[in-house]
CSV table of C-alpha atoms and ligand atoms in Angstrom, one decimal:
chain,number,residue,atom,x,y,z
A,11,MET,CA,-0.4,0.1,0.1
A,12,VAL,CA,1.5,3.4,-1.0
A,13,ALA,CA,-0.4,5.8,1.2
A,14,VAL,CA,-0.9,8.9,-0.7
A,15,THR,CA,0.1,12.2,1.1
A,16,LYS,CA,-0.4,15.5,-1.4
A,17,SER,CA,-1.4,17.8,1.1
A,18,VAL,CA,-1.6,16.0,4.4
A,19,PRO,CA,0.7,18.0,6.9
A,20,ILE,CA,3.7,16.4,8.0
A,21,GLU,CA,2.5,15.4,11.5
A,22,ARG,CA,0.0,13.6,10.2
A,23,ILE,CA,2.3,11.4,7.7
A,24,GLN,CA,4.1,11.1,10.8
A,25,GLU,CA,1.6,9.2,12.8
A,26,ALA,CA,1.2,7.1,10.0
A,27,PHE,CA,4.4,5.9,9.9
A,28,GLU,CA,4.4,5.2,13.9
A,29,ALA,CA,0.7,3.1,12.7
A,30,GLY,CA,3.4,1.0,10.9
A,31,CYS,CA,3.3,3.2,7.6
A,32,ARG,CA,6.5,2.8,5.4
A,33,VAL,CA,5.4,3.8,2.2
A,34,PHE,CA,4.7,6.9,1.0
A,35,GLY,CA,3.3,8.3,-2.2
A,36,GLU,CA,2.9,11.9,-3.1
A,37,SER,CA,2.5,14.0,-6.8
A,38,ARG,CA,3.7,17.1,-6.3
A,39,PHE,CA,7.7,17.5,-6.1
A,40,GLN,CA,8.4,20.8,-4.3
A,41,GLU,CA,5.4,19.8,-1.4
A,42,ALA,CA,7.4,16.8,-1.3
A,43,LEU,CA,10.8,17.9,-0.5
A,44,PRO,CA,10.2,19.3,2.8
A,45,LYS,CA,8.2,15.8,4.0
A,46,ILE,CA,11.5,14.1,2.9
A,47,ALA,CA,13.8,15.9,4.4
A,48,ARG,CA,12.0,16.1,7.8
A,49,LEU,CA,10.8,12.9,7.3
A,50,PRO,CA,12.1,9.5,9.2
A,51,SER,CA,15.1,8.3,6.4
A,52,ASP,CA,13.4,4.2,6.2
A,53,ILE,CA,10.1,5.6,4.3
A,54,GLU,CA,10.1,5.2,0.8
A,55,TRP,CA,9.1,7.3,-1.2
A,56,HIS,CA,7.3,6.8,-4.7
A,57,PHE,CA,6.5,9.8,-7.4
A,58,ILE,CA,2.9,9.4,-8.7
A,59,GLY,CA,2.6,12.9,-9.7
A,60,LYS,CA,2.8,14.5,-13.5
A,61,LEU,CA,6.6,13.9,-13.6
A,62,GLN,CA,7.9,17.1,-16.1
A,63,SER,CA,10.8,16.2,-17.7
A,64,ASN,CA,13.0,18.9,-16.5
A,65,LYS,CA,12.6,17.6,-13.1
A,66,ALA,CA,12.6,13.9,-13.2
A,67,ARG,CA,16.5,13.9,-12.5
A,68,ARG,CA,15.8,15.7,-9.0
A,69,VAL,CA,12.6,13.9,-8.9
A,70,ALA,CA,14.8,10.4,-9.5
A,71,SER,CA,16.6,11.3,-6.8
A,72,ALA,CA,14.6,12.0,-3.9
A,73,PHE,CA,12.2,8.8,-4.6
A,74,ARG,CA,12.8,5.6,-4.9
A,75,VAL,CA,10.1,4.7,-7.1
A,76,ILE,CA,8.4,6.5,-10.2
A,77,HIS,CA,4.9,6.0,-11.1
A,78,THR,CA,4.4,8.0,-13.9
A,79,LEU,CA,6.6,7.1,-16.7
A,80,GLU,CA,5.2,7.9,-19.8
A,81,SER,CA,7.3,10.2,-22.6
A,82,GLU,CA,10.7,10.3,-24.4
A,83,SER,CA,11.4,13.7,-22.6
A,84,GLN,CA,11.5,12.2,-19.2
A,85,LEU,CA,13.5,9.4,-20.4
A,86,ARG,CA,15.9,11.6,-21.8
A,87,GLU,CA,16.5,13.4,-18.8
A,88,LEU,CA,16.4,9.9,-16.8
A,89,SER,CA,19.4,8.7,-19.1
A,90,LYS,CA,21.7,11.2,-17.5
A,91,LEU,CA,21.4,9.5,-14.5
A,92,THR,CA,24.3,7.9,-12.6
A,93,GLU,CA,22.1,5.7,-10.3
A,94,PRO,CA,18.8,3.7,-11.6
A,95,VAL,CA,15.8,4.8,-10.5
A,96,ASP,CA,12.3,1.8,-10.2
A,97,ALA,CA,9.5,3.0,-12.6
A,98,LEU,CA,6.3,2.1,-14.3
A,99,ILE,CA,4.5,3.3,-17.2
A,100,GLU,CA,1.8,4.9,-16.8
A,101,VAL,CA,-1.1,4.0,-19.0
A,102,ASN,CA,-4.0,5.1,-20.4
A,103,VAL,CA,-6.4,2.1,-19.6
A,104,ALA,CA,-9.3,3.9,-21.3
A,105,LYS,CA,-7.9,6.0,-23.4
A,106,GLU,CA,-9.0,9.5,-22.0
A,107,PRO,CA,-8.2,12.4,-24.0
A,108,GLN,CA,-7.6,15.0,-21.2
A,109,LYS,CA,-5.4,11.7,-19.3
A,110,ALA,CA,-1.5,11.3,-19.3
A,111,GLY,CA,0.2,7.7,-20.1
A,112,VAL,CA,1.2,6.0,-23.1
A,113,LEU,CA,-2.1,4.6,-25.0
A,114,PRO,CA,-2.2,0.6,-25.0
A,115,GLU,CA,-1.7,0.8,-28.8
A,116,ASP,CA,1.4,2.7,-28.0
A,117,LEU,CA,2.5,0.6,-25.4
A,118,ASP,CA,5.2,-2.5,-27.1
A,119,GLU,CA,7.3,0.5,-28.6
A,120,PHE,CA,7.5,3.3,-25.6
A,121,TRP,CA,8.0,-0.3,-23.4
A,122,ASP,CA,11.2,-1.2,-26.0
A,123,LEU,CA,12.1,2.6,-25.7
A,124,ALA,CA,12.5,2.6,-21.6
A,125,SER,CA,14.1,-0.6,-21.4
A,126,GLN,CA,17.0,0.5,-23.9
A,127,CYS,CA,17.5,3.4,-20.8
A,128,ARG,CA,20.1,2.0,-18.7
A,129,SER,CA,19.2,4.3,-15.8
A,130,VAL,CA,15.5,3.3,-15.9
A,131,ARG,CA,14.6,-0.1,-14.3
A,132,VAL,CA,10.8,-0.7,-16.0
A,133,ARG,CA,9.2,-2.9,-12.8
A,134,GLY,CA,6.0,-2.5,-14.6
A,135,LEU,CA,2.8,-0.6,-15.3
A,136,MET,CA,0.6,2.4,-13.5
A,137,THR,CA,-2.8,3.5,-14.5
A,138,ILE,CA,-5.4,5.7,-12.6
A,139,GLY,CA,-8.5,5.2,-15.1
A,140,PRO,CA,-11.3,6.6,-15.6
A,141,ASN,CA,-13.6,8.1,-12.6
A,142,LEU,CA,-16.7,6.0,-13.0
A,143,GLY,CA,-17.7,6.3,-9.3
A,144,GLU,CA,-18.6,2.5,-9.3
A,145,PRO,CA,-15.9,0.4,-8.0
A,146,GLU,CA,-17.3,-2.2,-10.1
A,147,ALA,CA,-17.0,-0.5,-13.1
A,148,MET,CA,-13.2,-0.5,-13.0
A,149,ARG,CA,-12.6,-3.9,-13.2
A,150,PRO,CA,-12.4,-4.4,-17.1
A,151,TYR,CA,-10.0,-1.1,-16.8
A,152,PHE,CA,-7.7,-3.1,-14.3
A,153,ALA,CA,-8.2,-6.1,-16.5
A,154,ARG,CA,-6.7,-4.5,-19.3
A,155,LEU,CA,-3.7,-3.6,-17.5
A,156,ARG,CA,-2.9,-6.6,-15.9
A,157,LYS,CA,-3.4,-8.7,-19.5
A,158,LEU,CA,-0.7,-6.2,-20.9
A,159,ALA,CA,1.5,-6.3,-18.2
A,160,GLU,CA,1.9,-10.5,-18.7
A,161,ARG,CA,2.9,-9.2,-22.2
A,162,PHE,CA,6.2,-7.6,-21.2
A,163,GLY,CA,6.4,-10.3,-17.8
A,164,CYS,CA,6.7,-7.9,-15.9
A,165,ARG,CA,5.7,-8.0,-12.0
A,166,TRP,CA,4.7,-4.8,-10.9
A,167,LEU,CA,0.7,-2.9,-11.3
A,168,SER,CA,-0.1,-0.1,-9.8
A,169,MET,CA,-3.7,0.6,-9.9
A,170,GLY,CA,-6.6,1.1,-7.4
A,171,MET,CA,-7.2,4.2,-5.0
A,172,SER,CA,-9.6,4.6,-2.3
A,173,SER,CA,-12.8,3.8,-3.9
A,174,ASP,CA,-12.2,1.0,-5.8
A,175,PHE,CA,-9.1,-0.7,-4.1
A,176,ASP,CA,-10.4,-3.9,-3.0
A,177,VAL,CA,-11.6,-4.2,-7.1
A,178,ALA,CA,-7.8,-3.2,-7.8
A,179,ILE,CA,-6.4,-5.6,-5.2
A,180,GLN,CA,-8.7,-8.8,-6.8
A,181,GLU,CA,-7.3,-7.7,-10.3
A,182,GLY,CA,-3.9,-8.1,-9.7
A,183,ALA,CA,-2.7,-4.8,-8.4
A,184,THR,CA,0.6,-4.7,-6.2
A,185,HIS,CA,0.8,-1.0,-5.3
A,186,VAL,CA,-2.8,0.6,-4.7
A,187,ARG,CA,-2.4,4.1,-3.7
A,188,VAL,CA,-4.9,5.6,-1.4
A,189,GLY,CA,-4.7,8.6,0.5
A,190,THR,CA,-8.5,10.1,1.3
A,191,ALA,CA,-9.1,6.5,2.9
A,192,ILE,CA,-6.5,6.9,5.6
A,193,PHE,CA,-6.1,10.6,5.6
A,194,GLY,CA,-9.8,11.9,4.8
A,195,ASP,CA,-10.8,14.2,2.5
A,196,ARG,CA,-8.6,16.7,1.2
A,197,PRO,CA,-8.8,20.6,1.2
A,198,ALA,CA,-10.9,21.6,-2.1
A,199,HIS,CA,-8.2,24.0,-4.5
B,21,PLP,C1,-4.3,11.6,-5.1
B,21,PLP,C2,-3.8,10.1,-5.8
B,21,PLP,C3,-4.6,9.3,-5.1
B,21,PLP,C4,-5.2,8.8,-4.0
B,21,PLP,O1,-6.0,8.9,-3.9
B,21,PLP,P1,-7.3,9.3,-3.1
B,21,PLP,O2,-9.0,8.8,-3.9
B,21,PLP,O3,-7.5,10.0,-2.2
B,21,PLP,O4,-7.3,7.4,-2.4
B,21,PLP,C5,-4.3,8.2,-6.2
B,21,PLP,N1,-3.3,8.1,-6.9
B,21,PLP,C6,-2.6,9.5,-7.6
B,21,PLP,C7,-1.9,9.4,-9.1
B,21,PLP,C8,-3.2,10.5,-6.6
B,21,PLP,O5,-3.0,11.3,-7.3
């Protein structure tokens, strides 16, 4: 379980740490930096937000896993790293025009490209999926991501959030990204 801490203050993250959580997810790099600096160093930080190419190397140094690999320009930046980073390719399984992620039909090509990048260890796939309001309606999309991952023989599947992580686990998720179900509602922006 990746406990998602965007907009959650440090004191509350510390509480979750004391309750046993060791894996945390942040989607905003600037917001994450002071948290990473001040919280215990045995936390495993996962980056789950939009990865801007110009920040990709700094993100890779601060985070243990990047869930949102999706573009050649990110790969170009990451290829300059000296230490390899674990990454998941974000897939736009429902082909939503406004969403980030590689389209399923482009995944073969992007997988090959990412695999050639020696400073990136491609561990699996990630999806956010459509916001359907009904967990059961997500099942086909989670199943689709699992089938795609099977083609590449990759093990990690990051899918499922507060509202649908149980369905995602039934469909093979290895990483669920859970925010509000742990920390309560985030403040509206
Ligand atoms: C915020 C966020 C989550 C957590 O969402 P909840 O509904 O609060 O569980 C999961 N994944 C990503 C990519 C997010 O940005």
